[in-house]
PDB file of C-alpha atoms and ligand atoms in Angstrom:
ATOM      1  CA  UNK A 531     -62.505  81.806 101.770  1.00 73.00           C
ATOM      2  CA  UNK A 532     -65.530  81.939 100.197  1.00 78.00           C
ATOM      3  CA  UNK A 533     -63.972  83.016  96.583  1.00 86.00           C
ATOM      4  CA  UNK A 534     -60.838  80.056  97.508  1.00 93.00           C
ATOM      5  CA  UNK A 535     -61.015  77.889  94.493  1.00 96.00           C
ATOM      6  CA  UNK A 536     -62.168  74.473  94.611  1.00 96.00           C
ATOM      7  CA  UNK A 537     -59.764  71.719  93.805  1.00 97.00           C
ATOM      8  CA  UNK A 538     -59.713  68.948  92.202  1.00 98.00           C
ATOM      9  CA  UNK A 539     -57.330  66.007  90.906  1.00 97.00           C
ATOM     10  CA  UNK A 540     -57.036  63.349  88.991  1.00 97.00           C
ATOM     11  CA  UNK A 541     -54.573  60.719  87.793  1.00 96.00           C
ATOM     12  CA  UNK A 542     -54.960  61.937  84.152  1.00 94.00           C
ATOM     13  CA  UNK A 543     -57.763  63.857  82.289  1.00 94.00           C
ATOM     14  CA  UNK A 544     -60.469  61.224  83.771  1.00 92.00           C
ATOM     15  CA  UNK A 545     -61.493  63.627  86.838  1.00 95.00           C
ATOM     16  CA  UNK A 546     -62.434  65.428  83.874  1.00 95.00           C
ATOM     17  CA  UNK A 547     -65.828  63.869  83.810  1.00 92.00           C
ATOM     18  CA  UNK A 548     -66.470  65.233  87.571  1.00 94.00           C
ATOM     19  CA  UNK A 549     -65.146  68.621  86.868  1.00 96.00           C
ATOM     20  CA  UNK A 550     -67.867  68.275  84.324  1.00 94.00           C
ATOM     21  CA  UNK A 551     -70.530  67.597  86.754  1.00 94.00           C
ATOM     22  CA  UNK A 552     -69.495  70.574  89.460  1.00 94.00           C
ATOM     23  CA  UNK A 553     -69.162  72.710  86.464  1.00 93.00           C
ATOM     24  CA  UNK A 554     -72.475  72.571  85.789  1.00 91.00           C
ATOM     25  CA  UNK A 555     -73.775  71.813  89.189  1.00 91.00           C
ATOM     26  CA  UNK A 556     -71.890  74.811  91.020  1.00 92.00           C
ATOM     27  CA  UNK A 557     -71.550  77.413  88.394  1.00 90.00           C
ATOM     28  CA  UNK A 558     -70.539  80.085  90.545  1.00 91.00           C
ATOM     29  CA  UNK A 559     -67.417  78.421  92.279  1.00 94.00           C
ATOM     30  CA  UNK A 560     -63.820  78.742  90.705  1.00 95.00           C
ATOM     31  CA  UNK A 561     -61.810  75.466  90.043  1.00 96.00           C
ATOM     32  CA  UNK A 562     -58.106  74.243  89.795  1.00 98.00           C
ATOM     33  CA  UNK A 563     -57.403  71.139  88.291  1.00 98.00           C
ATOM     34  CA  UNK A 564     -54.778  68.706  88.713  1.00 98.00           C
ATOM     35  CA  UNK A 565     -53.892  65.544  86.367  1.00 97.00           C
ATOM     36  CA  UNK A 566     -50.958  63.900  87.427  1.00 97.00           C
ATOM     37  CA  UNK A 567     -50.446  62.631  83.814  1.00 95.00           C
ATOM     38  CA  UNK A 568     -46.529  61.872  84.012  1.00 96.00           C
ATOM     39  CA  UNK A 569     -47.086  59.145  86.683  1.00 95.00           C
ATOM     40  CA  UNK A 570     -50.624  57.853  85.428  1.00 94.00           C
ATOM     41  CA  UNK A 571     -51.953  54.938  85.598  1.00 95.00           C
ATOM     42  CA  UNK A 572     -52.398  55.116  89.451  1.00 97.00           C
ATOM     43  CA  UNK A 573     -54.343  51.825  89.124  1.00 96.00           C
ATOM     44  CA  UNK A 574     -51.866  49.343  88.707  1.00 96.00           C
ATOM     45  CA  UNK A 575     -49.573  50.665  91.266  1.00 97.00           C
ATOM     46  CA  UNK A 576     -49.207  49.279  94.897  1.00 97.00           C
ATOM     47  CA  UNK A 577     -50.873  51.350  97.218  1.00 97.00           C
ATOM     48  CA  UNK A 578     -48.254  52.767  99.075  1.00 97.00           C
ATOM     49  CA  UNK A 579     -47.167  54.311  95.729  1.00 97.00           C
ATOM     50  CA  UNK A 580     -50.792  55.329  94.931  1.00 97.00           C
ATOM     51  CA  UNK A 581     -50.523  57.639  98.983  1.00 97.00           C
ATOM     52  CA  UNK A 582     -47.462  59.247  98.148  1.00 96.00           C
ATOM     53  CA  UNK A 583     -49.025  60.607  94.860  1.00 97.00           C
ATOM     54  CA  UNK A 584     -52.500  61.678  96.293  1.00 97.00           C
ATOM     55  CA  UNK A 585     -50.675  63.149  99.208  1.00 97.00           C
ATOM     56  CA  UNK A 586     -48.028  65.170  96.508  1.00 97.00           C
ATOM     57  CA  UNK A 587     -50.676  66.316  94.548  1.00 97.00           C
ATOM     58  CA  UNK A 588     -52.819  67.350  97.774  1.00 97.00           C
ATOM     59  CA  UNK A 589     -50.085  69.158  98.846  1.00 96.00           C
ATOM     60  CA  UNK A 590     -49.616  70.755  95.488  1.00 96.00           C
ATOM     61  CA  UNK A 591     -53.649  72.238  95.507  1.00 97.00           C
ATOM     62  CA  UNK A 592     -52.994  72.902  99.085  1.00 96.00           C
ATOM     63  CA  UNK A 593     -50.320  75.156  98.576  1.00 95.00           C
ATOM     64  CA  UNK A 594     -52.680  76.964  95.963  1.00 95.00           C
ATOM     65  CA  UNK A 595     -54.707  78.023  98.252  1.00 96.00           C
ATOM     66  CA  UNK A 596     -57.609  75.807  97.147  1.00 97.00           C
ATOM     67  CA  UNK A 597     -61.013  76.086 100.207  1.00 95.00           C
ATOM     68  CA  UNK A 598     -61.613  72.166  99.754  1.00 95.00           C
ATOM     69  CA  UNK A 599     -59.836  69.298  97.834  1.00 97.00           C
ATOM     70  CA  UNK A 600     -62.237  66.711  95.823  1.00 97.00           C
ATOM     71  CA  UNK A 601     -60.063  63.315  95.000  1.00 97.00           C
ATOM     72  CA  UNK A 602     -61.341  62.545  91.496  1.00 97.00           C
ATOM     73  CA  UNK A 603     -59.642  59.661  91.136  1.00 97.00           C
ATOM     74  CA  UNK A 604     -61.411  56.640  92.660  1.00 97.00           C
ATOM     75  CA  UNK A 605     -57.876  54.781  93.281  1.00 97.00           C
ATOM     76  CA  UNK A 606     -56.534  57.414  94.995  1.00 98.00           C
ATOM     77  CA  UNK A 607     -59.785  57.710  97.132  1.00 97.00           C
ATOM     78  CA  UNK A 608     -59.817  54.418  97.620  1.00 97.00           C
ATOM     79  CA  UNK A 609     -56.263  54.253  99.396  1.00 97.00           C
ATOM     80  CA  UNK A 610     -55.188  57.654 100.437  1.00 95.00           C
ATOM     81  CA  UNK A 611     -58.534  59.652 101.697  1.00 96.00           C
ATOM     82  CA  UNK A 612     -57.654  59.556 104.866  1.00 96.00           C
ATOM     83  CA  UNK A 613     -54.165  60.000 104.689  1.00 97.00           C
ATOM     84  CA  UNK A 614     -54.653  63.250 103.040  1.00 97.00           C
ATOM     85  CA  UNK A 615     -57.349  64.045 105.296  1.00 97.00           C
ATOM     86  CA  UNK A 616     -54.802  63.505 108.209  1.00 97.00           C
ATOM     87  CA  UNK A 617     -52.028  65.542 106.544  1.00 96.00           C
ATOM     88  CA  UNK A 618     -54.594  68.422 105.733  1.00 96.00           C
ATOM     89  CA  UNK A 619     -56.866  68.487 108.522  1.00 95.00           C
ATOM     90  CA  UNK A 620     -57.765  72.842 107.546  1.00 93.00           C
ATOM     91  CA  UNK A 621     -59.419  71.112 104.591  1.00 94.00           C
ATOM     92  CA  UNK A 622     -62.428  69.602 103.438  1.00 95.00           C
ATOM     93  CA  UNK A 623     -61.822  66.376 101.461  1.00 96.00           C
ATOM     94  CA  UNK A 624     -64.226  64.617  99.400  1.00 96.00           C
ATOM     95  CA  UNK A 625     -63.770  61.586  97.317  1.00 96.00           C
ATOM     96  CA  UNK A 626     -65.293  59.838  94.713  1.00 95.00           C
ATOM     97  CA  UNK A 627     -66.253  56.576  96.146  1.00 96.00           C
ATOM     98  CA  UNK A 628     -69.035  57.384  98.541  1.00 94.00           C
ATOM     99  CA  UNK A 629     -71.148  59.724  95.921  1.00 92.00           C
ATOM    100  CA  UNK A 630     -70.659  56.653  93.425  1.00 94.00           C
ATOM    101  CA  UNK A 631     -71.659  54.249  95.983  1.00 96.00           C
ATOM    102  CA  UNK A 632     -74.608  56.428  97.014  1.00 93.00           C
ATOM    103  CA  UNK A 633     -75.751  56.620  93.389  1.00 93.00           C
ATOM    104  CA  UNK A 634     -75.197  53.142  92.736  1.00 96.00           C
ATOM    105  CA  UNK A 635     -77.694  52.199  95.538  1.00 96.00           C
ATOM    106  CA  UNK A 636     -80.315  54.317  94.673  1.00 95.00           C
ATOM    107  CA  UNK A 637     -79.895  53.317  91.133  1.00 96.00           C
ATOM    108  CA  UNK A 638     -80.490  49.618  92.118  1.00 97.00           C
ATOM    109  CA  UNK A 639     -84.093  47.833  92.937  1.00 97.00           C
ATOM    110  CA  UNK A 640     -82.828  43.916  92.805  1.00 97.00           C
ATOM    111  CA  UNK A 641     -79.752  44.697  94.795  1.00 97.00           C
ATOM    112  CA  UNK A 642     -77.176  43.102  92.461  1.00 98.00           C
ATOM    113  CA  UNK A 643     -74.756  45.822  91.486  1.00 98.00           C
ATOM    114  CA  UNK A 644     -71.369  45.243  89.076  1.00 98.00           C
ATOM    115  CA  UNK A 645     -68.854  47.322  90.077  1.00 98.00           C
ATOM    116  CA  UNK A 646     -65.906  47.801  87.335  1.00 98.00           C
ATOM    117  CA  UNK A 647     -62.597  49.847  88.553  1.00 97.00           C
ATOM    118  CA  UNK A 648     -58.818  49.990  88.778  1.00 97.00           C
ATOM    119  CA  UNK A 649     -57.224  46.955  89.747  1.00 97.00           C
ATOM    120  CA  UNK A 650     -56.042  48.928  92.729  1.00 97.00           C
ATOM    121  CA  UNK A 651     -59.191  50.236  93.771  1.00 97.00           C
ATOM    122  CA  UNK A 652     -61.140  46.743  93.314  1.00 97.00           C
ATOM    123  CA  UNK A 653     -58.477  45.353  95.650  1.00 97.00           C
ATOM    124  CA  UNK A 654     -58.965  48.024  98.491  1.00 96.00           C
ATOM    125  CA  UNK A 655     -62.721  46.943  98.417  1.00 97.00           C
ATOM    126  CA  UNK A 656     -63.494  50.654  98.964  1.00 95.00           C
ATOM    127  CA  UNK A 657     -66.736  50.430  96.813  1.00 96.00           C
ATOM    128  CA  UNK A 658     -67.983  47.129  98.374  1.00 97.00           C
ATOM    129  CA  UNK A 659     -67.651  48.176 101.769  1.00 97.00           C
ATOM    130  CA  UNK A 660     -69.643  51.759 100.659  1.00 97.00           C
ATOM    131  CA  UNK A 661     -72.449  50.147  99.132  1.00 98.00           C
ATOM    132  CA  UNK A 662     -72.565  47.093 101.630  1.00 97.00           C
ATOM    133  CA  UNK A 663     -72.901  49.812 104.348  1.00 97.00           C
ATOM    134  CA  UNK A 664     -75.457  51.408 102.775  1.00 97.00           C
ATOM    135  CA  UNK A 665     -77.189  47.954 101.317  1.00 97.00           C
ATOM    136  CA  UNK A 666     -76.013  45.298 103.590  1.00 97.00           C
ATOM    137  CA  UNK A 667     -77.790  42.480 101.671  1.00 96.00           C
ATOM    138  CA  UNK A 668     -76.468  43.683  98.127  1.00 97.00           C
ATOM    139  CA  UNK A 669     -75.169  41.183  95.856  1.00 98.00           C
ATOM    140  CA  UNK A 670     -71.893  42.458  94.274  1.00 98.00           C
ATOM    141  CA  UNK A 671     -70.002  41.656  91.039  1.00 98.00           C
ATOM    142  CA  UNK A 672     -66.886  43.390  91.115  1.00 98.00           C
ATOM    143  CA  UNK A 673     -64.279  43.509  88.113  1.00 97.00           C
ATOM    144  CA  UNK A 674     -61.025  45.199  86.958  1.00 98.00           C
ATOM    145  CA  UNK A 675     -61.445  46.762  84.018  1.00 97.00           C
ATOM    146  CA  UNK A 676     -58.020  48.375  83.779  1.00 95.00           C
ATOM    147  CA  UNK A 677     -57.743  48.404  79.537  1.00 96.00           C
ATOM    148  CA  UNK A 678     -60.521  50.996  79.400  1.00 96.00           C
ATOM    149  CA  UNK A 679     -58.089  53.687  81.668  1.00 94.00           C
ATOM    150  CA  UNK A 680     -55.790  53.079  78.469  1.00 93.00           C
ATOM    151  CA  UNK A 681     -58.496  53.352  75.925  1.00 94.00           C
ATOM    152  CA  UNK A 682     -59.902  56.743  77.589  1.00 92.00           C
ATOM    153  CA  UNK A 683     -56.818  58.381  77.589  1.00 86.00           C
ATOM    154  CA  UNK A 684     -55.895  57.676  73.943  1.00 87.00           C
ATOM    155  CA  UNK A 685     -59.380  58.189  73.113  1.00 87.00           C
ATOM    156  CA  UNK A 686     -60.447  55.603  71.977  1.00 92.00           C
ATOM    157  CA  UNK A 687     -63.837  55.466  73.515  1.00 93.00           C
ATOM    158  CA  UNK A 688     -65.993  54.506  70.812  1.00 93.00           C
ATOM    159  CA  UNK A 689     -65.995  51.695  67.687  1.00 94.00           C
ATOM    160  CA  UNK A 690     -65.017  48.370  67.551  1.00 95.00           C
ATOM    161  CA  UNK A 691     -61.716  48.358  69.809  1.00 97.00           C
ATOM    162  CA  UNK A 692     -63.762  50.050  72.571  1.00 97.00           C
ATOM    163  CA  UNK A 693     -66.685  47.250  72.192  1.00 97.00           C
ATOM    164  CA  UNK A 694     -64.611  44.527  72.108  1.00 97.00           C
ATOM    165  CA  UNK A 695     -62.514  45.406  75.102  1.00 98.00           C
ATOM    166  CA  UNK A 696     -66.230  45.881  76.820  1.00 98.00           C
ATOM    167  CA  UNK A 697     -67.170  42.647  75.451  1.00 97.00           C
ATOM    168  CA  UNK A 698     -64.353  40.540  76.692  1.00 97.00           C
ATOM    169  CA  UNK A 699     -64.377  42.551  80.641  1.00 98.00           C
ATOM    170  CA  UNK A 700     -68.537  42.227  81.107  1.00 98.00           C
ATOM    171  CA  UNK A 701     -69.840  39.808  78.213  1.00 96.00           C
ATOM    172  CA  UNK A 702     -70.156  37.156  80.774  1.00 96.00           C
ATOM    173  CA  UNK A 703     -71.629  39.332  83.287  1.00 96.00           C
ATOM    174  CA  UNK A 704     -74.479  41.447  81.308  1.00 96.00           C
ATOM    175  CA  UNK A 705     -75.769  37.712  79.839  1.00 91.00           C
ATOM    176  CA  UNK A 706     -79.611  38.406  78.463  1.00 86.00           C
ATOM    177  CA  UNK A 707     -80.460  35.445  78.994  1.00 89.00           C
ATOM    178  CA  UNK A 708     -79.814  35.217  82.633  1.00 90.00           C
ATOM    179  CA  UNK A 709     -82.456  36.572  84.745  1.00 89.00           C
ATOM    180  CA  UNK A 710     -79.880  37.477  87.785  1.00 93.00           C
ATOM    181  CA  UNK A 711     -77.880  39.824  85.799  1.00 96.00           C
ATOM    182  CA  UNK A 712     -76.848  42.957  88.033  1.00 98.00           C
ATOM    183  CA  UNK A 713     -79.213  45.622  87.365  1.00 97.00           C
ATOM    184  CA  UNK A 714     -77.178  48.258  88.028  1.00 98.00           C
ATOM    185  CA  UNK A 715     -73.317  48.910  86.917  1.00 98.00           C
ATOM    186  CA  UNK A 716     -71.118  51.327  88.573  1.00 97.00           C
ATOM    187  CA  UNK A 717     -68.434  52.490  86.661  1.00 96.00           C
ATOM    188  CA  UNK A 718     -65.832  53.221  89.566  1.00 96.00           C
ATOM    189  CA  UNK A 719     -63.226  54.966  87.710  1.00 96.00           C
ATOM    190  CA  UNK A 720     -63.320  58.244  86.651  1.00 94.00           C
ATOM    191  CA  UNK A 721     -61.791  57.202  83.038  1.00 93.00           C
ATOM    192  CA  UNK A 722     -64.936  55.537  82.017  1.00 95.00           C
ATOM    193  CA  UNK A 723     -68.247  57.455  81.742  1.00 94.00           C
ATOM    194  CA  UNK A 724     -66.190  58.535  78.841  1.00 93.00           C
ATOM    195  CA  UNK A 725     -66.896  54.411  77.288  1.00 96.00           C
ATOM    196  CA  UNK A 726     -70.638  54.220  78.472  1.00 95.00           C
ATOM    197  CA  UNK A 727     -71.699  53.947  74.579  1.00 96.00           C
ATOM    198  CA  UNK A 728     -69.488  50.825  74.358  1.00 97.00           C
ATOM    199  CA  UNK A 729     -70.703  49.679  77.731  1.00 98.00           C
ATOM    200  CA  UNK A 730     -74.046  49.793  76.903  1.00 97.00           C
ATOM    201  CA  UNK A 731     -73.534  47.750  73.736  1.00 96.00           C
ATOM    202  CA  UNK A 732     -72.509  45.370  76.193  1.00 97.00           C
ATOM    203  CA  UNK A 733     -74.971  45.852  79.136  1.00 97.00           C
ATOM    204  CA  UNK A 734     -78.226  46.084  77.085  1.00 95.00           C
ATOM    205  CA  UNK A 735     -80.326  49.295  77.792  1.00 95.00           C
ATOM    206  CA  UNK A 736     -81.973  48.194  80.675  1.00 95.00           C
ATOM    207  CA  UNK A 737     -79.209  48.408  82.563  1.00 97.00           C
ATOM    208  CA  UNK A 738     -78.493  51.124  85.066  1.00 97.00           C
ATOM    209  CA  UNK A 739     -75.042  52.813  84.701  1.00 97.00           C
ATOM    210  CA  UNK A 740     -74.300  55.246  87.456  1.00 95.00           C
ATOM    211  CA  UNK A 741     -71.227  57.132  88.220  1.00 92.00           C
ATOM    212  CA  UNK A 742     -69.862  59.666  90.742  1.00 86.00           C
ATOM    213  CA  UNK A 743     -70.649  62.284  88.755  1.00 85.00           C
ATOM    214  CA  UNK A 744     -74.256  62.755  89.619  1.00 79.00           C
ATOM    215  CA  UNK A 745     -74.115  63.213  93.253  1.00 84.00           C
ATOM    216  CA  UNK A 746     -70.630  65.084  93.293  1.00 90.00           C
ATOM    217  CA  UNK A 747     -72.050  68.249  93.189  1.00 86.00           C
ATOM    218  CA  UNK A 748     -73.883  68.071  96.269  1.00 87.00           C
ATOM    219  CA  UNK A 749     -71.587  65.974  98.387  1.00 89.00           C
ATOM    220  CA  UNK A 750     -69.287  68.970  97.708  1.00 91.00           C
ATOM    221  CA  UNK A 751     -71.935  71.542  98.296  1.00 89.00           C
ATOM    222  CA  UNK A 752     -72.348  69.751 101.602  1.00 87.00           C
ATOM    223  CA  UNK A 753     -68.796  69.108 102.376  1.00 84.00           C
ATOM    224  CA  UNK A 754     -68.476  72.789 102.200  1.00 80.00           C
ATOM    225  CA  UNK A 755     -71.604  74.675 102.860  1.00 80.00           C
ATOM    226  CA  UNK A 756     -70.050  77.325 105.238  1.00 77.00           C
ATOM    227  CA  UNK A 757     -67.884  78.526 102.636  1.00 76.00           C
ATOM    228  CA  UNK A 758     -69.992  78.523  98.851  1.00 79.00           C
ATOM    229  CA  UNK A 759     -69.113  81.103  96.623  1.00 79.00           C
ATOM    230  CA  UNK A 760     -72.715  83.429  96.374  1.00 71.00           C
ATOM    231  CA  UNK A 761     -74.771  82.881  93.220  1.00 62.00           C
ATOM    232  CA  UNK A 762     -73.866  86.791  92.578  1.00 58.00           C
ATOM    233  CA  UNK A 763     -70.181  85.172  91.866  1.00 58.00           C
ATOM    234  CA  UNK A 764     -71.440  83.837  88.871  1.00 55.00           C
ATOM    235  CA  UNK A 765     -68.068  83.371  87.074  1.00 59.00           C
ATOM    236  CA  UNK A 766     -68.533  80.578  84.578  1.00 60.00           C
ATOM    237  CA  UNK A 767     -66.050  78.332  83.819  1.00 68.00           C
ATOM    238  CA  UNK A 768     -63.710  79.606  85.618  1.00 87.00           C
ATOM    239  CA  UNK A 769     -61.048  76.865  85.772  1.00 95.00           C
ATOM    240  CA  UNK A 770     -57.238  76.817  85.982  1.00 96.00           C
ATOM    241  CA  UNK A 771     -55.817  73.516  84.366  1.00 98.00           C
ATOM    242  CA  UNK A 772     -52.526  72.141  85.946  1.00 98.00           C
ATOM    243  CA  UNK A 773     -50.697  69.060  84.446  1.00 98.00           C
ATOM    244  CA  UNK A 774     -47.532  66.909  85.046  1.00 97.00           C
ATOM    245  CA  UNK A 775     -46.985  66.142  81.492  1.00 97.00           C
ATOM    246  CA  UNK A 776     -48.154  65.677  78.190  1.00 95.00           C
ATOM    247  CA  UNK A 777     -50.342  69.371  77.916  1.00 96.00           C
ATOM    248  CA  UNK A 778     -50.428  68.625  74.254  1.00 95.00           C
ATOM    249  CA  UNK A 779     -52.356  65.254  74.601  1.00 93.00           C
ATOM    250  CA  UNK A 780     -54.255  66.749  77.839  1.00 95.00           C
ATOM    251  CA  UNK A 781     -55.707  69.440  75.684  1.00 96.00           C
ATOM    252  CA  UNK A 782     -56.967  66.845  72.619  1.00 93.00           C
ATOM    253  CA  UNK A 783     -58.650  64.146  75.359  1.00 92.00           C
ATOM    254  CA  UNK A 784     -59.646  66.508  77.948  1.00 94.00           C
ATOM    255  CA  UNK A 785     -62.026  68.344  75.224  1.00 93.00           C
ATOM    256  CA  UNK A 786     -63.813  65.402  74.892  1.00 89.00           C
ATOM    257  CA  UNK A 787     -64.094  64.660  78.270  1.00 90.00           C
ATOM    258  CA  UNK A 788     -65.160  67.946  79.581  1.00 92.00           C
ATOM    259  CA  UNK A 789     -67.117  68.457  76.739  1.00 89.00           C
ATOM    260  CA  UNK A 790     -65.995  72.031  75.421  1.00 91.00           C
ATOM    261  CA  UNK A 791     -62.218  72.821  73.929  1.00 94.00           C
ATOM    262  CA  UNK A 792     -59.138  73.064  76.046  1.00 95.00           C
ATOM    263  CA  UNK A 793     -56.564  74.884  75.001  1.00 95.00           C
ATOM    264  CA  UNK A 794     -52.542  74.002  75.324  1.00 96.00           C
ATOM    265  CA  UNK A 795     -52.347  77.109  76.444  1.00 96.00           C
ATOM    266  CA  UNK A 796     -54.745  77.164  79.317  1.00 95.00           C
ATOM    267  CA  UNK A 797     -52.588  73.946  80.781  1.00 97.00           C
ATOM    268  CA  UNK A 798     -49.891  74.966  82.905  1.00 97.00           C
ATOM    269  CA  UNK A 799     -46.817  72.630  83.487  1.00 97.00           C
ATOM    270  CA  UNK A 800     -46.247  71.719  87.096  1.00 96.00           C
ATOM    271  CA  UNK A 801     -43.673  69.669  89.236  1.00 91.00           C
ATOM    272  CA  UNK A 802     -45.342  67.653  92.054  1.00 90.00           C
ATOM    273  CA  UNK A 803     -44.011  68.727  95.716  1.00 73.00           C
ATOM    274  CA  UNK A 804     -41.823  65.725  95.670  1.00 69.00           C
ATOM    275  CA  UNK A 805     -40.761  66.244  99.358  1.00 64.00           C
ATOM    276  CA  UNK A 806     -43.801  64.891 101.183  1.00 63.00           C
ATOM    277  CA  UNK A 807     -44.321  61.186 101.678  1.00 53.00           C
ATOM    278  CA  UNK A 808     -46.676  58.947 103.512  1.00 46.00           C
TER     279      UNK A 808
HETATM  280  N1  DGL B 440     -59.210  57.847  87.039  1.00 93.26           N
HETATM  281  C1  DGL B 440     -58.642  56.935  87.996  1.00 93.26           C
HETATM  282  C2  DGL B 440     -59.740  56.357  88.890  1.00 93.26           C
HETATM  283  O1  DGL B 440     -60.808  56.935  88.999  1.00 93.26           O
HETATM  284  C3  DGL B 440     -57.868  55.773  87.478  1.00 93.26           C
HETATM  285  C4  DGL B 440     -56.977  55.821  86.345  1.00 93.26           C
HETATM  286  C5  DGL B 440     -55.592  55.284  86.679  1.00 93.26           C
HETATM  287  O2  DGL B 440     -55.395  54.053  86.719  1.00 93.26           O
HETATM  288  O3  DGL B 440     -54.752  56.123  86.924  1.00 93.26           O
HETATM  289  O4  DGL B 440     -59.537  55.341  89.504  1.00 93.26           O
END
C-alpha cells in the first residue's frame, strides 16, 4: 500500500499546478495523472454531466491501483466529492476546495475574499460555504472567470490578451481607489495560478492570491498518513501521465504548468471506463 501511487485528475493539464505542489511537497510518493482533455471544459457543463466524469475518471485511477485519489479539479470537487467518495469508499479522497478555502482564510485579515472559478463551481457555492464555515462573518465576492480555463490551456497566460481578459473579469473588483477592496483573491480553479502575472496587473501587489496548491500537500499527507511512502523511497518525479486526448498539446502546456518538460511520449492515451454513471 504504502508504495500504491497517488492519484490525481484533472479536467485538462490545470491539476498540473497541484501535481506541482505534491511533487515538491511529497518527494518520495509515486503519482498517476489523469487529464480528461477530450471532454474538457468541465466548467460549463451541468452538474450531473460534471459526476459522471469525476466518477469515470475515479474509476479509471481506481482500477490502477492508485492508495488515495486527489480531485484536482475544483468543479469536479465541487459537485462530485462525495459521489466518488460513496462509490469508492476503500479510498481516501481529497479535493481541492477545502485546502483553497483553508488558505484563503488564513491569507485574509479584513475578511473580504474574491473568489474567481468555473461557472459550475461558482454555482455549487462549494467555496462560499468552505470559507463561510471556517469565517462565518467573511464578506465574499465571487465571479466566473471561465475565459481564463481557455486561455491556460492554449497558453496564453501572459501579454496583453491575458491582461485584458483579467481586466474586463476583476477591473471593477480590485478598484485602488476603493478602500473595501477584497484583500485576498482565491483563484478556485486549477487552470489559473498559471495567469497570476496577469492577475496581479489587475489586483495591485497588495493583494493576496492564494490557491490550493499550498496546503495540498499536507491535506494529502493527512488524508493518508497510515499509508506514506518512507523518505528512504525517495523516487523523484516519479509520475505516470494519462490523457484522453490531445498528448501532443498536453505535452507543450503541461511543461509550463508543471514547470519541467513533458514528453509526448511519457503521455499515455486512455479511454475513460464509460460504463459507470451516477
Ligand atoms: N481545472 C478545472 C477546475 O479546477 C476547471 C477547468 C474546466 O472548466 O474544465 O475547476
Amino acid at each position: 500500500m504504502k508504495n500504491a501511487p497517488i492519484g490525481v485528475f484533472d479536467s485538462g493539464v490545470g491539476g498540473l499546478t497541484v501535481l506541482r505542489a505534491l511533487l515538491e511537497g511529497m518527494p518520495a510518493e509515486r503519482f498517476i495523472y489523469l487529464g480528461d482533455t477530450a471532454r474538457l471544459p468541465y466548467g460549463t457543463k451541468s452538474a450531473s454531466t460534471v459526476v459522471r466524469y469525476a466518477l469515470q475518471a475515479a474509476k479509471t485511477l481506481h482500477d490502477e491501483g492508485v492508495k488515495c485519489l486527489v480531485v484536482a479539479c475544483n468543479t469536479a470537487a465541487s459537485v462530485g466529492l462525495e459521489a466518488i467518495r460513496e462509490r469508492f469508499d476503500d479510498l481516501p479522497v481529497i479535493g481541492v476546495v477545502e485546502p483553497g478555502a483553508e488558505a484563503a482564510c488564513a491569507a485574509s485579515s479584513t475578511g473580504h475574499i474574491a473568489v474567481i472559478a468555473t461557472d459550475r463551481t461558482v454555482h455549487e457555492g462549494a467555496y462560499q460555504q468552505a470559507i463561510r464555515r471556517r469565517l462565518p462573518q467573511a464578506r465574499l465576492s465571487v465571479r466566473a472567470t471561465p475565459l481564463f480555463v481557455a486561455l491556460a490551456e492554449e497558453g496564453l497566460t501572459e501579454g496583453p490578451i491575458a491582461e485584458s481578459v483579467a481586466q474586463h473579469y476583476l477591473g471593477d473588483l480590485f478598484n485602488a481607489s476603493d478602500p473595501s477592496m477584497p484583500d485576498t483573491l482565491v483563484l478556485g480553479c486549477t487552470h489559473f495560478p498559471i495567469l497570476k502575472g496577469a492577475i496581479r496587473r489587475v489586483t495591485g501587489a497588495a493583494t493576496r492570491i492564494v490557491d490550493s496548491a499550498s496546503t495540498i500537500a499536507s491535506a494529502v499527507r493527512g488524508g493518508i498518513s497510515g499509508a506514506l511512502a518512507g523518505s528512504d523511497d525517495a523516487r523523484p518525479r516519479d509520475v505516470r501521465f494519462l490523457a484522453t486526448d490531445g498528448i501532443e498539446r498536453f505535452a507543450r502546456v503541461g511543461s509550463r504548468f508543471l514547470n519541467r518538460t513533458v514528453q509526448p511520449s511519457e503521455i499515455e492515451l486512455v479511454e475513460l471506463k464509460a460504463s459507470i454513471t451516477s
